[in-house]
Amino acid sequence: MQSRLQQIPTGYRPAKKTLDVVNAVRWARHHNVPIRMRSGHNSYEELSVVDDGIIIDMSDMHRGDVDRKRGTATVQNGIRGGTLHGSWLQ
């Protein structure tokens, strides 16, 4: 079995906005290339590593909004748990 550490992606796409993600997914589908999402500039558990595929890094997508009246939060994929818990939910 090949170690995940030996996997080599075809490309890496940092996303700063939703359209960046949409375009990367469209490109990958058109070229039949596997996709892995990454939300923190790294892959501690190496789950976002892929052979011959692209990595979409959503670390810079870390905005969010809390609607206290409705009791809901809408966040982008790159937000970190500590930021969400520490500053918004108190």
mmCIF file of N, CA and C in Angstrom:
data_model
loop_
_atom_site.group_PDB
_atom_site.id
_atom_site.type_symbol
_atom_site.label_atom_id
_atom_site.label_comp_id
_atom_site.label_asym_id
_atom_site.label_seq_id
_atom_site.Cartn_x
_atom_site.Cartn_y
_atom_site.Cartn_z
ATOM 1 N N MET A 1 0.834 -1.180 0.000
ATOM 2 C CA MET A 1 0.000 0.000 0.000
ATOM 3 C C MET A 1 0.883 1.249 0.000
ATOM 4 N N GLN A 2 0.543 2.190 -0.837
ATOM 5 C CA GLN A 2 1.319 3.419 -0.950
ATOM 6 C C GLN A 2 0.972 4.370 0.194
ATOM 7 N N SER A 3 1.976 4.966 0.788
ATOM 8 C CA SER A 3 1.773 5.948 1.844
ATOM 9 C C SER A 3 1.154 7.207 1.254
ATOM 10 N N ARG A 4 0.270 7.832 2.017
ATOM 11 C CA ARG A 4 -0.326 9.090 1.552
ATOM 12 C C ARG A 4 0.736 10.168 1.394
ATOM 13 N N LEU A 5 1.841 10.047 2.122
ATOM 14 C CA LEU A 5 2.902 11.040 2.014
ATOM 15 C C LEU A 5 3.544 11.038 0.638
ATOM 16 N N GLN A 6 3.376 9.972 -0.111
ATOM 17 C CA GLN A 6 3.985 9.868 -1.424
ATOM 18 C C GLN A 6 3.043 10.324 -2.535
ATOM 19 N N GLN A 7 1.837 10.716 -2.208
ATOM 20 C CA GLN A 7 0.901 11.164 -3.218
ATOM 21 C C GLN A 7 1.294 12.544 -3.723
ATOM 22 N N ILE A 8 1.150 12.726 -5.021
ATOM 23 C CA ILE A 8 1.545 13.991 -5.635
ATOM 24 C C ILE A 8 0.360 14.562 -6.411
ATOM 25 N N PRO A 9 -0.133 15.743 -5.990
ATOM 26 C CA PRO A 9 -1.257 16.342 -6.715
ATOM 27 C C PRO A 9 -0.803 16.925 -8.053
ATOM 28 N N THR A 10 -1.752 17.053 -8.958
ATOM 29 C CA THR A 10 -1.506 17.694 -10.249
ATOM 30 C C THR A 10 -1.420 19.203 -10.072
ATOM 31 N N GLY A 11 -2.255 19.733 -9.185
ATOM 32 C CA GLY A 11 -2.279 21.175 -8.998
ATOM 33 C C GLY A 11 -2.801 21.572 -7.642
ATOM 34 N N TYR A 12 -2.623 22.849 -7.336
ATOM 35 C CA TYR A 12 -3.014 23.428 -6.059
ATOM 36 C C TYR A 12 -3.687 24.756 -6.364
ATOM 37 N N ARG A 13 -4.881 24.945 -5.848
ATOM 38 C CA ARG A 13 -5.627 26.167 -6.129
ATOM 39 C C ARG A 13 -6.070 26.836 -4.839
ATOM 40 N N PRO A 14 -5.440 27.965 -4.472
ATOM 41 C CA PRO A 14 -5.944 28.709 -3.315
ATOM 42 C C PRO A 14 -7.227 29.446 -3.707
ATOM 43 N N ALA A 15 -8.233 29.379 -2.864
ATOM 44 C CA ALA A 15 -9.511 30.034 -3.143
ATOM 45 C C ALA A 15 -9.712 31.192 -2.171
ATOM 46 N N LYS A 16 -10.059 32.331 -2.710
ATOM 47 C CA LYS A 16 -10.331 33.502 -1.879
ATOM 48 C C LYS A 16 -11.820 33.847 -1.867
ATOM 49 N N LYS A 17 -12.549 33.289 -2.814
ATOM 50 C CA LYS A 17 -13.990 33.553 -2.894
ATOM 51 C C LYS A 17 -14.688 32.340 -3.511
ATOM 52 N N THR A 18 -15.989 32.313 -3.381
ATOM 53 C CA THR A 18 -16.782 31.183 -3.853
ATOM 54 C C THR A 18 -16.547 30.900 -5.328
ATOM 55 N N LEU A 19 -16.427 31.940 -6.132
ATOM 56 C CA LEU A 19 -16.224 31.744 -7.571
ATOM 57 C C LEU A 19 -14.919 30.994 -7.861
ATOM 58 N N ASP A 20 -13.898 31.194 -7.045
ATOM 59 C CA ASP A 20 -12.650 30.437 -7.213
ATOM 60 C C ASP A 20 -12.895 28.939 -7.048
ATOM 61 N N VAL A 21 -13.707 28.588 -6.063
ATOM 62 C CA VAL A 21 -14.030 27.175 -5.816
ATOM 63 C C VAL A 21 -14.856 26.627 -6.980
ATOM 64 N N VAL A 22 -15.867 27.380 -7.396
ATOM 65 C CA VAL A 22 -16.721 26.957 -8.506
ATOM 66 C C VAL A 22 -15.887 26.707 -9.758
ATOM 67 N N ASN A 23 -14.997 27.627 -10.080
ATOM 68 C CA ASN A 23 -14.167 27.471 -11.283
ATOM 69 C C ASN A 23 -13.235 26.271 -11.186
ATOM 70 N N ALA A 24 -12.653 26.042 -10.019
ATOM 71 C CA ALA A 24 -11.758 24.897 -9.844
ATOM 72 C C ALA A 24 -12.527 23.582 -9.987
ATOM 73 N N VAL A 25 -13.717 23.513 -9.409
ATOM 74 C CA VAL A 25 -14.535 22.297 -9.513
ATOM 75 C C VAL A 25 -14.963 22.071 -10.957
ATOM 76 N N ARG A 26 -15.361 23.117 -11.643
ATOM 77 C CA ARG A 26 -15.745 22.979 -13.066
ATOM 78 C C ARG A 26 -14.571 22.474 -13.901
ATOM 79 N N TRP A 27 -13.398 23.050 -13.670
ATOM 80 C CA TRP A 27 -12.217 22.626 -14.421
ATOM 81 C C TRP A 27 -11.923 21.151 -14.157
ATOM 82 N N ALA A 28 -11.966 20.757 -12.889
ATOM 83 C CA ALA A 28 -11.670 19.370 -12.522
ATOM 84 C C ALA A 28 -12.684 18.410 -13.146
ATOM 85 N N ARG A 29 -13.951 18.769 -13.117
ATOM 86 C CA ARG A 29 -14.972 17.913 -13.736
ATOM 87 C C ARG A 29 -14.747 17.793 -15.239
ATOM 88 N N HIS A 30 -14.455 18.914 -15.871
ATOM 89 C CA HIS A 30 -14.234 18.914 -17.323
ATOM 90 C C HIS A 30 -13.059 18.011 -17.705
ATOM 91 N N HIS A 31 -12.018 18.008 -16.868
ATOM 92 C CA HIS A 31 -10.814 17.225 -17.152
ATOM 93 C C HIS A 31 -10.787 15.878 -16.422
ATOM 94 N N ASN A 32 -11.904 15.541 -15.749
ATOM 95 C CA ASN A 32 -12.018 14.274 -15.023
ATOM 96 C C ASN A 32 -10.866 14.082 -14.028
ATOM 97 N N VAL A 33 -10.636 15.115 -13.234
ATOM 98 C CA VAL A 33 -9.540 15.129 -12.259
ATOM 99 C C VAL A 33 -10.130 15.093 -10.851
ATOM 100 N N PRO A 34 -9.619 14.241 -9.965
ATOM 101 C CA PRO A 34 -10.123 14.213 -8.590
ATOM 102 C C PRO A 34 -9.820 15.513 -7.834
ATOM 103 N N ILE A 35 -10.672 15.816 -6.865
ATOM 104 C CA ILE A 35 -10.562 17.052 -6.074
ATOM 105 C C ILE A 35 -10.433 16.692 -4.598
ATOM 106 N N ARG A 36 -9.607 17.455 -3.895
ATOM 107 C CA ARG A 36 -9.557 17.382 -2.434
ATOM 108 C C ARG A 36 -9.659 18.811 -1.917
ATOM 109 N N MET A 37 -10.425 18.985 -0.862
ATOM 110 C CA MET A 37 -10.585 20.290 -0.239
ATOM 111 C C MET A 37 -9.656 20.370 0.966
ATOM 112 N N ARG A 38 -9.124 21.550 1.181
ATOM 113 C CA ARG A 38 -8.268 21.795 2.344
ATOM 114 C C ARG A 38 -8.729 23.108 2.959
ATOM 115 N N SER A 39 -8.842 23.140 4.277
ATOM 116 C CA SER A 39 -9.363 24.361 4.890
ATOM 117 C C SER A 39 -8.384 25.056 5.821
ATOM 118 N N GLY A 40 -7.175 24.572 5.958
ATOM 119 C CA GLY A 40 -6.261 25.218 6.896
ATOM 120 C C GLY A 40 -4.825 25.321 6.440
ATOM 121 N N HIS A 41 -4.552 25.483 5.163
ATOM 122 C CA HIS A 41 -3.195 25.584 4.605
ATOM 123 C C HIS A 41 -2.382 24.308 4.789
ATOM 124 N N ASN A 42 -2.893 23.366 5.529
ATOM 125 C CA ASN A 42 -2.134 22.138 5.759
ATOM 126 C C ASN A 42 -3.096 20.958 5.742
ATOM 127 N N SER A 43 -2.560 19.802 5.935
ATOM 128 C CA SER A 43 -3.381 18.598 5.971
ATOM 129 C C SER A 43 -2.844 17.715 7.079
ATOM 130 N N TYR A 44 -3.164 18.071 8.304
ATOM 131 C CA TYR A 44 -2.618 17.378 9.460
ATOM 132 C C TYR A 44 -2.816 15.864 9.362
ATOM 133 N N GLU A 45 -3.996 15.455 8.987
ATOM 134 C CA GLU A 45 -4.280 14.025 8.862
ATOM 135 C C GLU A 45 -4.061 13.524 7.440
ATOM 136 N N GLU A 46 -3.604 14.407 6.582
ATOM 137 C CA GLU A 46 -3.300 14.094 5.182
ATOM 138 C C GLU A 46 -4.516 13.614 4.401
ATOM 139 N N LEU A 47 -5.698 14.049 4.797
ATOM 140 C CA LEU A 47 -6.907 13.643 4.098
ATOM 141 C C LEU A 47 -7.140 14.452 2.825
ATOM 142 N N SER A 48 -6.437 15.558 2.675
ATOM 143 C CA SER A 48 -6.628 16.369 1.475
ATOM 144 C C SER A 48 -5.480 16.190 0.484
ATOM 145 N N VAL A 49 -4.810 15.074 0.555
ATOM 146 C CA VAL A 49 -3.733 14.758 -0.384
ATOM 147 C C VAL A 49 -4.296 13.811 -1.434
ATOM 148 N N VAL A 50 -3.885 13.990 -2.679
ATOM 149 C CA VAL A 50 -4.441 13.175 -3.757
ATOM 150 C C VAL A 50 -3.400 13.009 -4.871
ATOM 151 N N ASP A 51 -3.352 11.823 -5.439
ATOM 152 C CA ASP A 51 -2.518 11.593 -6.622
ATOM 153 C C ASP A 51 -3.251 12.106 -7.852
ATOM 154 N N ASP A 52 -2.534 12.802 -8.704
ATOM 155 C CA ASP A 52 -3.060 13.243 -9.999
ATOM 156 C C ASP A 52 -4.396 13.974 -9.893
ATOM 157 N N GLY A 53 -4.555 14.768 -8.867
ATOM 158 C CA GLY A 53 -5.761 15.559 -8.688
ATOM 159 C C GLY A 53 -5.388 16.964 -8.249
ATOM 160 N N ILE A 54 -6.381 17.763 -7.950
ATOM 161 C CA ILE A 54 -6.109 19.123 -7.487
ATOM 162 C C ILE A 54 -6.565 19.290 -6.043
ATOM 163 N N ILE A 55 -5.863 20.158 -5.352
ATOM 164 C CA ILE A 55 -6.211 20.529 -3.986
ATOM 165 C C ILE A 55 -6.739 21.955 -4.031
ATOM 166 N N ILE A 56 -7.932 22.149 -3.487
ATOM 167 C CA ILE A 56 -8.502 23.495 -3.387
ATOM 168 C C ILE A 56 -8.361 23.916 -1.928
ATOM 169 N N ASP A 57 -7.516 24.911 -1.691
ATOM 170 C CA ASP A 57 -7.242 25.386 -0.330
ATOM 171 C C ASP A 57 -8.155 26.566 -0.024
ATOM 172 N N MET A 58 -9.039 26.375 0.945
ATOM 173 C CA MET A 58 -10.023 27.390 1.292
ATOM 174 C C MET A 58 -9.656 28.148 2.566
ATOM 175 N N SER A 59 -8.394 28.133 2.943
ATOM 176 C CA SER A 59 -7.938 28.780 4.179
ATOM 177 C C SER A 59 -8.257 30.268 4.239
ATOM 178 N N ASP A 60 -8.231 30.929 3.087
ATOM 179 C CA ASP A 60 -8.485 32.366 3.068
ATOM 180 C C ASP A 60 -9.977 32.700 3.060
ATOM 181 N N MET A 61 -10.811 31.692 3.035
ATOM 182 C CA MET A 61 -12.256 31.895 3.080
ATOM 183 C C MET A 61 -12.709 31.647 4.518
ATOM 184 N N HIS A 62 -12.593 32.670 5.352
ATOM 185 C CA HIS A 62 -12.864 32.493 6.775
ATOM 186 C C HIS A 62 -13.824 33.526 7.344
ATOM 187 N N ARG A 63 -14.703 34.007 6.507
ATOM 188 C CA ARG A 63 -15.719 34.948 6.998
ATOM 189 C C ARG A 63 -16.933 34.184 7.498
ATOM 190 N N GLY A 64 -17.725 34.868 8.276
ATOM 191 C CA GLY A 64 -18.937 34.249 8.772
ATOM 192 C C GLY A 64 -19.880 35.269 9.361
ATOM 193 N N ASP A 65 -21.066 34.801 9.678
ATOM 194 C CA ASP A 65 -22.087 35.666 10.235
ATOM 195 C C ASP A 65 -22.922 34.861 11.219
ATOM 196 N N VAL A 66 -23.258 35.488 12.324
ATOM 197 C CA VAL A 66 -24.112 34.857 13.322
ATOM 198 C C VAL A 66 -25.410 35.642 13.395
ATOM 199 N N ASP A 67 -26.522 34.939 13.252
ATOM 200 C CA ASP A 67 -27.846 35.544 13.415
ATOM 201 C C ASP A 67 -28.381 35.072 14.761
ATOM 202 N N ARG A 68 -28.207 35.896 15.760
ATOM 203 C CA ARG A 68 -28.585 35.508 17.123
ATOM 204 C C ARG A 68 -30.105 35.326 17.276
ATOM 205 N N LYS A 69 -30.886 36.093 16.531
ATOM 206 C CA LYS A 69 -32.340 35.958 16.621
ATOM 207 C C LYS A 69 -32.788 34.578 16.138
ATOM 208 N N ARG A 70 -32.205 34.127 15.058
ATOM 209 C CA ARG A 70 -32.568 32.814 14.504
ATOM 210 C C ARG A 70 -31.772 31.670 15.130
ATOM 211 N N GLY A 71 -30.669 32.027 15.785
ATOM 212 C CA GLY A 71 -29.825 30.999 16.383
ATOM 213 C C GLY A 71 -29.035 30.218 15.350
ATOM 214 N N THR A 72 -28.619 30.924 14.280
ATOM 215 C CA THR A 72 -27.870 30.260 13.205
ATOM 216 C C THR A 72 -26.550 30.968 12.954
ATOM 217 N N ALA A 73 -25.625 30.228 12.395
ATOM 218 C CA ALA A 73 -24.353 30.801 11.964
ATOM 219 C C ALA A 73 -24.073 30.302 10.555
ATOM 220 N N THR A 74 -23.582 31.187 9.713
ATOM 221 C CA THR A 74 -23.175 30.833 8.358
ATOM 222 C C THR A 74 -21.697 31.155 8.261
ATOM 223 N N VAL A 75 -20.885 30.153 7.958
ATOM 224 C CA VAL A 75 -19.445 30.352 7.918
ATOM 225 C C VAL A 75 -18.853 29.746 6.651
ATOM 226 N N GLN A 76 -17.759 30.319 6.227
ATOM 227 C CA GLN A 76 -17.017 29.755 5.119
ATOM 228 C C GLN A 76 -16.137 28.620 5.628
ATOM 229 N N ASN A 77 -15.698 27.786 4.732
ATOM 230 C CA ASN A 77 -14.988 26.560 5.079
ATOM 231 C C ASN A 77 -13.637 26.781 5.748
ATOM 232 N N GLY A 78 -12.993 27.903 5.541
ATOM 233 C CA GLY A 78 -11.658 28.125 6.084
ATOM 234 C C GLY A 78 -11.615 28.637 7.509
ATOM 235 N N ILE A 79 -12.775 28.873 8.121
ATOM 236 C CA ILE A 79 -12.761 29.403 9.487
ATOM 237 C C ILE A 79 -12.256 28.347 10.459
ATOM 238 N N ARG A 80 -11.531 28.795 11.433
ATOM 239 C CA ARG A 80 -10.988 27.877 12.434
ATOM 240 C C ARG A 80 -11.935 27.795 13.629
ATOM 241 N N GLY A 81 -11.998 26.632 14.222
ATOM 242 C CA GLY A 81 -12.909 26.388 15.329
ATOM 243 C C GLY A 81 -12.729 27.335 16.491
ATOM 244 N N GLY A 82 -11.482 27.629 16.828
ATOM 245 C CA GLY A 82 -11.213 28.530 17.946
ATOM 246 C C GLY A 82 -11.750 29.921 17.687
ATOM 247 N N THR A 83 -11.620 30.399 16.463
ATOM 248 C CA THR A 83 -12.133 31.715 16.097
ATOM 249 C C THR A 83 -13.651 31.722 16.201
ATOM 250 N N LEU A 84 -14.259 30.706 15.665
ATOM 251 C CA LEU A 84 -15.721 30.619 15.690
ATOM 252 C C LEU A 84 -16.237 30.550 17.120
ATOM 253 N N HIS A 85 -15.700 29.681 17.886
ATOM 254 C CA HIS A 85 -16.173 29.485 19.257
ATOM 255 C C HIS A 85 -15.820 30.683 20.143
ATOM 256 N N GLY A 86 -14.586 31.140 20.033
ATOM 257 C CA GLY A 86 -14.103 32.174 20.947
ATOM 258 C C GLY A 86 -14.710 33.530 20.758
ATOM 259 N N SER A 87 -14.902 33.974 19.532
ATOM 260 C CA SER A 87 -15.316 35.345 19.348
ATOM 261 C C SER A 87 -16.782 35.509 18.953
ATOM 262 N N TRP A 88 -17.403 34.510 18.389
ATOM 263 C CA TRP A 88 -18.763 34.693 17.897
ATOM 264 C C TRP A 88 -19.836 34.115 18.788
ATOM 265 N N LEU A 89 -19.536 33.003 19.396
ATOM 266 C CA LEU A 89 -20.606 32.279 20.082
ATOM 267 C C LEU A 89 -20.720 32.626 21.557
ATOM 268 N N GLN A 90 -20.038 33.652 21.995
ATOM 269 C CA GLN A 90 -20.134 34.033 23.400
ATOM 270 C C GLN A 90 -21.134 35.126 23.606
#
